[in-house]
XYZ file of N, CA, C and O in Angstrom:
736
model
N 102.509 68.266 105.243
C 103.671 68.413 106.256
C 104.053 69.647 107.351
O 104.605 69.297 108.035
N 103.585 70.412 106.460
C 103.834 71.417 107.402
C 103.301 71.759 108.841
O 104.007 71.767 109.798
N 102.360 70.902 109.010
C 101.533 70.520 110.421
C 103.070 70.240 111.271
O 102.810 70.430 112.339
N 103.476 69.174 110.764
C 104.783 68.773 111.810
C 105.488 70.015 112.415
O 106.199 69.739 113.143
N 105.904 70.794 111.741
C 106.530 72.075 112.193
C 105.956 72.856 112.940
O 106.758 73.683 114.015
N 104.662 72.757 113.536
C 104.003 73.216 114.644
C 104.527 73.654 115.975
O 104.927 74.519 116.721
N 105.213 72.065 116.079
C 106.058 72.247 117.655
C 107.049 73.361 117.835
O 107.609 73.921 118.649
N 108.028 73.243 116.654
C 109.300 74.049 116.319
C 108.620 75.172 116.470
O 109.319 76.078 117.219
N 107.924 75.771 116.084
C 107.263 77.206 115.801
C 106.673 77.293 117.423
O 107.162 78.722 117.774
N 106.542 76.724 118.138
C 105.720 77.056 119.259
C 106.792 77.280 120.274
O 106.897 78.604 120.913
N 108.130 76.586 119.871
C 109.000 76.582 120.703
C 110.540 78.008 120.288
O 110.467 78.593 121.299
N 109.913 78.213 119.092
C 110.361 79.229 118.563
C 110.122 80.541 119.466
O 110.656 81.494 119.897
N 108.906 80.581 119.716
C 107.950 81.800 120.013
C 108.094 81.508 121.088
O 108.347 83.207 121.674
N 107.890 80.551 122.075
C 108.554 80.803 123.615
C 109.707 81.118 124.028
O 109.810 81.898 124.627
N 110.897 80.847 123.123
C 112.188 81.503 123.609
C 112.160 82.904 123.102
O 112.895 83.548 123.549
N 111.643 83.148 121.889
C 111.662 84.801 121.242
C 111.013 85.538 122.396
O 111.431 86.607 122.937
N 109.731 85.035 123.049
C 109.363 85.693 124.249
C 109.997 86.140 125.730
O 110.009 87.090 125.624
N 110.863 84.660 125.823
C 111.559 84.954 126.743
C 112.545 85.887 126.482
O 113.067 86.796 127.284
N 113.630 85.849 125.255
C 114.331 86.561 125.127
C 113.663 88.231 125.085
O 114.596 88.953 125.444
N 112.487 88.558 124.518
C 112.206 89.806 124.424
C 111.814 90.714 126.179
O 111.426 91.477 125.881
N 111.390 89.215 126.756
C 111.222 89.794 128.149
C 109.527 89.978 128.218
O 109.059 90.831 129.094
N 109.100 89.368 127.325
C 107.504 89.230 127.146
C 106.930 88.374 128.320
O 107.058 87.352 128.484
N 106.116 88.900 129.294
C 105.184 88.189 129.834
C 104.290 86.878 129.679
O 104.096 86.844 128.814
N 104.134 86.148 130.792
C 102.852 84.715 130.576
C 101.910 85.135 129.774
O 101.223 84.581 128.588
N 101.102 86.169 130.127
C 99.774 86.478 129.687
C 100.175 86.879 127.840
O 99.383 86.327 127.215
N 101.082 87.600 127.912
C 101.250 87.712 126.206
C 101.998 86.579 125.368
O 101.305 86.559 124.338
N 102.751 85.667 126.209
C 102.923 84.871 125.683
C 101.751 83.695 125.098
O 101.594 83.197 124.154
N 100.963 83.665 126.138
C 99.774 82.506 126.121
C 98.749 83.065 125.052
O 98.461 82.691 124.114
N 98.492 84.729 124.830
C 97.739 84.889 123.648
C 98.293 84.889 122.512
O 98.039 84.276 121.611
N 99.846 85.372 122.169
C 100.843 84.961 121.268
C 100.384 83.189 120.523
O 100.330 82.876 119.451
N 100.650 82.580 121.890
C 100.613 80.965 121.692
C 98.931 80.630 120.757
O 99.096 79.732 119.869
N 98.210 81.268 121.237
C 97.014 80.623 120.919
C 96.537 81.488 119.352
O 96.009 80.875 118.834
N 96.941 82.623 119.028
C 97.187 83.123 117.845
C 97.433 82.159 116.857
O 97.518 81.835 115.676
N 99.297 81.513 117.194
C 99.951 80.807 116.297
C 99.182 79.433 116.391
O 99.284 78.846 115.244
N 98.539 78.918 117.467
C 97.854 77.709 116.905
C 96.713 77.706 116.461
O 96.372 76.557 115.789
N 95.725 78.909 116.578
C 94.742 78.694 115.846
C 95.468 78.723 114.239
O 94.693 78.453 113.526
N 96.576 79.586 113.977
C 96.372 79.746 112.621
C 97.428 78.444 112.202
O 96.890 78.095 110.689
N 97.674 77.777 112.776
C 98.280 76.381 112.407
C 97.201 75.136 112.544
O 97.795 74.366 111.873
N 96.335 75.181 113.120
C 95.591 74.289 113.463
C 94.172 73.897 112.854
O 94.476 74.140 111.163
N 93.035 73.736 112.851
C 92.097 73.076 112.480
C 91.095 73.909 111.858
O 90.951 74.080 110.260
N 91.361 75.363 112.295
C 91.147 76.775 111.617
C 91.829 77.486 111.029
O 91.388 78.361 110.528
N 93.011 76.761 110.698
C 93.831 77.427 109.724
C 94.434 76.484 109.072
O 93.956 75.760 107.858
N 96.049 76.381 109.244
C 96.714 75.617 107.772
C 96.214 74.171 107.989
O 95.854 73.508 106.650
N 95.959 73.592 109.043
C 95.420 71.711 109.058
C 94.116 72.019 108.469
O 94.214 71.327 107.514
N 93.278 72.670 109.005
C 91.701 72.846 108.093
C 92.082 73.174 106.596
O 91.214 72.783 105.924
N 92.916 74.161 106.312
C 92.706 74.539 104.770
C 93.355 73.508 104.078
O 93.493 73.280 102.843
N 94.279 72.869 104.513
C 94.920 71.849 103.926
C 93.998 70.641 103.458
O 93.976 70.099 102.662
N 93.184 70.432 104.663
C 92.162 69.124 104.736
C 91.127 69.484 103.289
O 90.678 68.945 102.649
N 90.706 70.875 103.369
C 89.874 71.466 102.247
C 90.423 71.285 101.242
O 89.718 71.137 100.356
N 91.789 71.919 101.165
C 92.428 71.551 99.826
C 92.015 70.221 99.325
O 92.004 70.272 97.972
N 92.763 69.092 99.869
C 92.661 67.711 99.458
C 90.972 67.558 99.424
O 91.071 66.657 98.208
N 90.406 67.801 100.100
C 88.907 67.558 99.878
C 88.295 68.104 98.540
O 87.538 67.386 97.814
N 88.789 69.176 98.105
C 88.486 69.811 96.675
C 88.932 69.153 95.740
O 89.057 69.208 94.357
N 90.251 68.403 96.017
C 90.537 67.634 94.543
C 89.683 66.773 93.788
O 88.804 65.729 94.067
N 89.816 67.263 92.239
C 88.646 66.559 91.368
C 87.312 67.242 91.244
O 86.563 66.607 90.544
N 87.144 68.528 92.087
C 85.811 68.965 91.977
C 86.013 70.470 92.242
O 87.442 71.196 92.213
N 85.557 71.424 91.644
C 85.324 72.795 91.401
C 84.735 73.374 92.665
O 83.912 72.941 92.948
N 85.566 74.217 93.447
C 85.161 74.603 94.675
C 84.559 76.416 94.427
O 84.079 76.624 95.315
N 85.035 76.744 93.499
C 84.522 78.224 93.339
C 85.517 79.064 93.703
O 86.433 78.838 94.396
N 85.342 80.232 93.121
C 86.146 81.556 94.234
C 86.126 81.547 95.661
O 87.016 81.718 96.330
N 84.697 81.425 95.962
C 84.661 81.693 97.099
C 85.410 80.392 98.289
O 85.681 80.229 99.337
N 85.184 79.419 97.725
C 85.886 78.190 98.131
C 87.158 77.869 98.252
O 87.920 77.729 98.856
N 87.688 78.638 96.782
C 89.272 78.845 96.964
C 89.937 80.023 98.309
O 90.644 79.927 98.709
N 89.130 81.095 98.005
C 89.592 81.769 99.130
C 89.488 81.274 100.639
O 90.358 81.732 101.247
N 88.450 80.323 100.886
C 88.309 79.888 102.056
C 89.591 78.985 102.681
O 90.611 79.009 103.401
N 90.013 77.974 101.043
C 90.970 77.331 101.167
C 92.329 77.969 101.594
O 92.921 77.426 102.546
N 92.833 79.266 100.733
C 93.670 79.661 100.734
C 93.754 80.628 101.823
O 95.086 80.760 102.316
N 92.745 80.823 102.319
C 93.272 81.961 103.580
C 93.309 81.165 104.952
O 93.859 81.598 105.840
N 92.862 80.034 104.792
C 93.320 79.003 105.946
C 94.622 78.626 105.535
O 95.347 78.158 106.667
N 94.913 78.435 104.612
C 96.401 77.658 104.484
C 97.512 78.436 104.661
O 97.008 78.750 105.896
N 98.334 78.771 103.951
C 99.649 79.831 104.033
C 99.068 81.278 104.673
O 99.717 81.788 105.297
N 97.907 81.507 103.922
C 97.208 82.860 104.245
C 97.063 82.883 105.871
O 97.485 83.781 106.270
N 96.636 81.623 106.640
C 96.604 82.147 108.333
C 97.709 82.549 108.982
O 97.876 83.016 109.785
N 98.818 81.453 108.007
C 99.782 81.385 108.917
C 101.179 82.992 108.398
O 101.234 83.500 109.107
N 100.624 83.487 107.491
C 101.218 84.603 107.007
C 100.311 85.772 107.776
O 100.904 86.968 108.358
N 99.537 85.688 107.965
C 98.310 86.777 108.843
C 99.153 86.391 110.155
O 99.288 87.385 111.432
N 99.369 85.633 110.554
C 99.423 85.119 112.538
C 100.818 85.605 112.514
O 100.914 86.332 113.549
N 101.863 85.230 111.369
C 103.097 86.123 111.970
C 102.795 87.345 112.102
O 104.306 88.045 112.647
N 102.403 87.881 111.112
C 102.353 89.551 111.106
C 101.889 90.131 112.378
O 102.115 91.105 113.098
N 100.382 89.498 112.808
C 100.005 89.504 114.037
C 100.876 89.331 115.082
O 101.070 90.191 115.948
N 101.627 88.552 115.292
C 102.821 88.147 116.470
C 103.857 89.468 116.410
O 104.157 89.654 117.407
N 104.071 89.604 115.396
C 105.104 90.600 115.350
C 104.567 92.276 116.300
O 105.118 92.703 116.817
N 103.205 92.200 115.889
C 102.392 93.326 116.448
C 102.471 93.316 117.644
O 103.099 93.828 118.422
N 101.748 91.916 118.447
C 101.773 91.453 119.930
C 103.171 91.861 120.419
O 103.112 92.250 121.723
N 104.319 91.270 119.595
C 105.584 91.456 120.555
C 105.564 92.662 121.320
O 106.490 93.046 121.605
N 105.666 93.614 120.027
C 106.087 94.976 120.376
C 104.963 95.995 120.755
O 105.190 97.056 121.090
N 103.879 95.129 121.196
C 102.641 95.759 121.982
C 102.265 97.089 121.085
O 101.488 98.102 121.769
N 101.554 96.349 120.000
C 100.850 96.897 119.083
C 99.546 97.395 119.841
O 98.735 96.988 120.213
N 99.256 98.868 119.535
C 97.602 99.306 119.454
C 96.806 98.403 118.729
O 97.169 98.082 117.870
N 95.149 98.183 119.088
C 94.646 98.089 118.543
C 94.767 98.316 117.098
O 94.162 97.529 116.053
N 94.458 99.521 116.729
C 94.745 99.905 115.400
C 95.838 99.448 114.523
O 95.717 98.656 113.360
N 96.720 99.597 115.266
C 98.150 98.836 114.492
C 97.886 97.111 114.112
O 98.102 97.076 113.240
N 97.455 96.717 115.115
C 97.175 95.412 115.403
C 96.285 95.043 114.204
O 96.620 93.992 113.082
N 95.266 95.671 113.886
C 94.332 95.380 113.025
C 94.751 95.660 111.494
O 94.994 94.483 110.589
N 95.640 96.716 111.174
C 96.792 96.701 110.204
C 97.264 95.452 109.394
O 97.326 95.391 108.822
N 97.971 95.214 110.885
C 99.029 94.182 110.543
C 98.190 93.020 110.325
O 98.821 92.140 109.282
N 97.276 92.485 110.591
C 96.575 91.410 110.810
C 95.790 91.491 109.035
O 95.990 90.698 108.258
N 95.200 92.426 108.440
C 94.685 92.806 107.234
C 95.917 92.717 106.348
O 95.582 92.097 105.705
N 97.325 93.277 106.178
C 98.554 93.043 105.584
C 98.280 91.798 105.688
O 98.922 91.233 104.236
N 98.774 91.346 106.371
C 99.152 89.657 106.370
C 97.938 88.550 105.891
O 98.584 87.975 105.135
N 97.026 88.913 106.105
C 95.792 87.970 105.531
C 95.595 88.326 103.954
O 95.746 87.690 102.872
N 95.228 89.701 103.646
C 95.660 90.114 102.149
C 97.102 89.498 101.205
O 97.064 88.746 100.302
N 97.951 89.515 102.130
C 99.390 89.229 101.610
C 99.428 87.526 101.350
O 99.875 87.099 100.175
N 98.707 86.778 102.373
C 98.766 85.167 102.079
C 97.830 84.778 101.081
O 98.455 83.880 100.483
N 96.892 85.842 100.914
C 95.991 85.279 99.659
C 96.778 85.494 98.379
O 96.983 84.745 97.444
N 97.101 86.777 98.441
C 98.239 87.071 97.379
C 99.501 86.065 96.729
O 99.177 85.736 95.645
N 99.923 85.832 97.856
C 100.909 84.473 97.776
C 100.297 83.332 97.292
O 100.726 82.532 96.263
N 98.927 82.781 97.597
C 98.438 81.755 96.887
C 98.097 81.586 95.666
O 98.502 80.717 95.005
N 97.363 83.055 95.156
C 97.178 83.292 94.104
C 98.411 83.333 93.082
O 98.552 82.650 91.955
N 99.460 83.977 93.632
C 100.571 83.552 92.628
C 101.297 82.289 92.692
O 101.795 82.179 91.780
N 100.805 81.673 93.788
C 101.554 80.372 93.435
C 100.794 79.213 92.859
O 101.353 78.572 91.712
N 99.511 79.626 92.245
C 98.852 78.984 91.425
C 99.209 79.415 89.854
O 99.113 78.525 89.164
N 99.508 80.887 89.792
C 100.198 81.274 88.372
C 101.379 80.650 88.210
O 101.615 79.735 87.245
N 102.184 80.478 89.283
C 103.542 79.936 88.990
C 103.372 78.371 88.671
O 103.885 77.834 87.449
N 102.721 77.795 89.287
C 102.046 76.444 88.905
C 101.961 76.082 87.394
O 101.873 75.065 86.922
N 101.071 77.100 87.088
C 100.369 76.859 85.507
C 101.361 77.587 84.601
O 101.047 77.063 83.502
N 102.674 78.266 84.964
C 103.383 79.058 84.082
C 104.802 79.093 83.929
O 105.045 79.431 83.344
N 104.925 78.599 85.238
C 106.766 78.360 85.491
C 106.878 76.662 84.975
O 105.878 76.285 84.653
N 108.565 76.302 84.530
C 108.942 74.907 84.326
C 109.063 74.733 85.902
O 109.400 75.530 86.874
N 109.146 73.236 85.846
C 109.866 72.426 87.141
C 111.085 73.176 87.194
O 111.346 73.159 88.502
N 112.093 73.364 86.278
C 113.328 73.948 86.352
C 113.028 74.641 87.409
O 114.080 75.386 88.580
N 112.371 76.157 86.827
C 112.190 77.268 87.539
C 111.927 77.329 89.032
O 112.111 77.856 89.578
N 111.035 76.627 89.010
C 110.226 76.075 90.236
C 111.157 75.421 91.648
O 110.577 75.562 92.704
N 111.677 74.460 91.304
C 112.574 73.811 92.040
C 111.860 72.514 92.469
O 111.607 71.802 93.595
N 110.506 72.413 91.796
C 109.172 70.959 92.150
C 108.662 71.043 90.619
O 108.882 71.805 89.864
N 107.799 70.140 90.419
C 106.896 69.504 89.437
C 106.047 70.786 89.267
O 105.025 70.654 89.807
N 106.081 71.507 88.296
C 105.109 72.261 87.715
C 103.970 71.734 87.104
O 103.909 70.507 86.611
N 102.812 72.232 86.930
C 101.551 71.681 86.578
C 100.745 70.359 87.529
O 99.851 69.946 86.995
N 101.314 70.472 89.005
C 100.587 69.418 89.715
C 99.103 69.773 89.770
O 98.184 68.940 90.234
N 98.810 71.241 90.128
C 97.413 71.725 90.027
C 96.427 71.077 89.076
O 95.517 70.277 89.700
N 97.197 70.993 87.868
C 96.321 70.224 86.746
C 96.084 68.912 86.820
O 94.779 68.080 86.381
N 97.363 68.342 87.174
C 97.033 66.718 87.198
C 96.157 66.276 88.265
O 95.557 65.309 88.199
N 96.147 66.707 89.519
C 95.691 66.596 90.816
C 93.885 67.063 90.480
O 93.085 67.015 91.370
N 93.807 67.863 89.628
C 92.210 68.651 89.451
C 91.749 69.375 90.313
O 90.620 69.210 90.830
N 92.845 70.178 90.614
C 92.674 71.304 91.363
C 91.895 72.085 91.213
O 92.264 72.646 90.234
N 91.058 72.939 92.045
C 90.593 73.876 91.596
C 91.630 75.394 91.925
O 92.202 74.867 92.938
N 91.698 76.226 91.189
C 92.903 77.450 91.198
C 92.411 78.688 90.542
O 91.076 78.674 89.815
N 92.828 79.647 90.950
C 92.359 80.980 90.548
C 92.563 81.179 89.219
O 91.998 81.914 88.403
N 93.834 80.308 88.504
C 94.145 80.513 86.966
C 92.781 79.587 86.397
O 92.526 80.082 85.301
N 92.385 78.357 87.223
C 91.132 77.741 86.214
C 89.854 78.942 86.339
O 89.286 78.290 85.774
N 89.772 79.374 87.330
C 88.666 80.141 87.769
C 88.770 81.694 86.906
O 87.960 82.087 86.550
N 89.767 82.049 86.966
C 89.705 83.608 86.494
C 90.615 83.843 84.941
O 90.726 85.101 84.645
N 91.514 82.868 84.892
C 92.377 82.607 84.077
C 93.877 83.058 84.153
O 93.711 83.878 85.150
N 94.643 83.205 83.137
C 95.943 83.602 83.978
C 96.210 85.265 83.841
O 96.622 85.426 84.889
N 95.712 86.000 83.113
C 95.665 87.424 83.362
C 94.593 88.029 84.332
O 94.651 88.424 85.182
N 93.355 87.077 84.755
C 92.605 87.661 85.951
C 93.108 87.255 86.929
O 93.157 87.978 88.061
N 94.012 86.005 87.069
C 94.542 85.899 88.042
C 95.987 86.644 88.610
O 95.863 87.196 89.978
N 96.643 87.106 88.088
C 97.525 87.894 88.103
C 96.914 89.501 88.575
O 97.423 89.962 89.237
N 95.485 90.006 88.035
C 95.013 90.661 88.433
C 94.891 90.585 89.946
O 94.522 91.474 90.752
N 94.116 89.353 90.308
C 93.739 89.334 91.285
C 94.948 89.240 92.444
O 94.981 90.150 93.486
N 95.966 88.936 91.961
C 97.065 88.679 92.861
C 97.689 90.315 93.031
O 97.927 90.743 94.391
N 97.294 91.200 92.356
C 97.902 92.363 92.251
C 97.258 93.175 93.282
O 97.694 94.303 93.965
N 95.394 92.626 93.183
C 94.492 93.537 93.514
C 95.201 93.036 95.449
O 94.998 94.059 96.235
N 95.010 92.057 95.598
C 95.462 91.661 96.918
C 96.501 92.218 97.322
O 96.776 92.729 98.560
N 97.515 92.215 96.911
C 98.899 92.711 97.183
C 98.446 94.241 97.422
O 99.284 94.972 98.382
N 97.875 95.170 96.653
C 97.372 96.503 96.923
C 96.491 96.807 98.064
O 96.661 97.862 98.786
N 95.619 96.016 98.657
C 94.902 96.123 99.481
C 95.817 95.717 100.767
O 95.720 96.222 101.561
N 97.085 95.016 100.733
C 97.461 94.676 101.507
C 98.340 95.954 101.976
O 98.574 96.629 103.154
N 99.262 96.613 101.334
C 99.637 97.806 101.340
C 98.600 98.978 101.906
O 99.096 99.898 102.518
N 97.318 99.174 101.265
C 96.389 99.975 101.895
C 96.378 99.867 103.355
O 96.433 100.863 103.506
N 96.237 98.870 103.478
C 96.068 98.492 104.768
C 97.195 99.139 105.980
O 97.047 100.047 106.707
N 98.451 98.917 105.352
C 99.454 99.837 106.278
C 99.786 101.261 105.794
O 99.662 101.970 106.960
N 99.167 101.590 104.999
C 99.104 102.871 104.474
C 98.434 103.828 105.506
O 98.596 104.676 105.966
N 97.004 103.215 105.518
C 95.965 103.829 106.487
C 96.459 104.243 107.994
O 95.959 104.992 108.791
N 97.269 102.605 107.877
C 97.789 103.124 109.719
C 98.896 103.806 109.970
O 99.794 103.670 110.736
N 99.398 104.212 108.930
C 100.823 104.964 108.796
C 101.986 104.159 109.144
O 102.966 104.078 109.596
N 101.983 102.458 108.719
C 102.979 101.914 109.089
C 103.416 101.428 107.593
O 104.568 100.410 107.888
N 103.133 101.963 106.737
C 104.043 101.367 104.953
C 105.503 102.070 105.430
O 105.835 103.098 105.544
N 106.440 101.006 105.008
C 107.876 101.094 104.984
C 108.340 100.162 103.381
O 107.329 99.232 103.252
N 109.192 100.637 102.822
C 109.693 100.264 102.104
C 109.711 98.410 101.657
O 110.024 98.054 100.971
N 110.551 98.105 103.088
C 110.349 96.517 103.338
C 109.182 96.042 103.238
O 108.740 95.212 102.589
N 107.837 96.467 103.935
C 106.946 95.650 103.692
C 106.211 95.732 102.162
O 105.530 95.298 102.012
N 105.854 97.304 101.812
C 105.789 97.452 100.701
C 106.079 96.434 99.435
O 105.545 95.572 98.799
N 107.748 96.046 99.758
C 108.459 95.217 98.722
C 108.212 94.481 99.067
O 107.980 93.017 98.165
N 107.927 93.318 100.016
C 107.649 92.442 100.188
C 106.217 91.755 99.397
O 105.917 90.713 99.086
N 105.404 92.974 99.548
C 103.853 92.567 98.916
C 103.847 92.998 97.460
O 103.553 91.547 96.753
N 105.109 93.200 97.009
C 105.082 93.320 95.410
C 106.075 92.319 94.925
O 105.761 91.456 94.108
N 106.955 91.586 95.655
C 107.672 90.580 95.785
C 107.063 88.895 95.480
O 106.985 88.575 94.906
N 106.177 89.353 96.445
C 104.968 87.966 96.844
C 104.344 87.819 95.386
O 103.934 86.472 94.843
N 103.695 88.680 94.646
C 103.137 88.526 93.379
C 103.924 88.629 91.959
O 103.589 88.213 90.961
N 105.246 88.815 92.428
C 105.997 88.832 90.967
C 107.044 88.114 91.246
O 107.887 87.793 89.915
N 107.585 87.349 91.831
C 108.236 86.398 91.880
C 108.438 84.900 91.342
O 106.931 84.810 90.340
N 109.588 84.750 91.011
C 109.248 83.611 89.781
C 109.626 82.449 90.289
O 109.835 81.177 89.206
N 109.452 81.833 91.439
C 109.768 80.335 92.142
C 109.144 80.206 93.348
O 108.684 81.349 93.792
């Protein structure tokens, strides 16, 4: 149901662009990025693939496609939009995009881990739903230890993208680590 918030996100983007004094051409480009990430080639499409995959195994490539389109696309877009608002160079924009893409996938792998290992009380939602719905998960494909390694590797690649561009900050590195170590 996250798609219901897309108009709210567009409104927030528009207000922020006005507050920052960004011109209409940049706002139009930023709007296109947001709508791409939230639409059929992003979150909506990823959710559709996720629902279509229930009850069957989609494999690692299928999981990467699903998760890259769901939350992954939105996290990637949020990083891209920040760079665009700041007038980032192409190199900086690419680093932020890579950071967001890898962080988004790490988030989803960590989410699979939490669903398989945490309690409903810890999560604040029903744990074990993926198994009940017969969903393909990173835990199912790689095991718990393998999924942890995958999440850590993805977070590491996110940080490396920042480091290569000279953008590594304690906050962004901390966010990448938090995404894979969170307990809810």
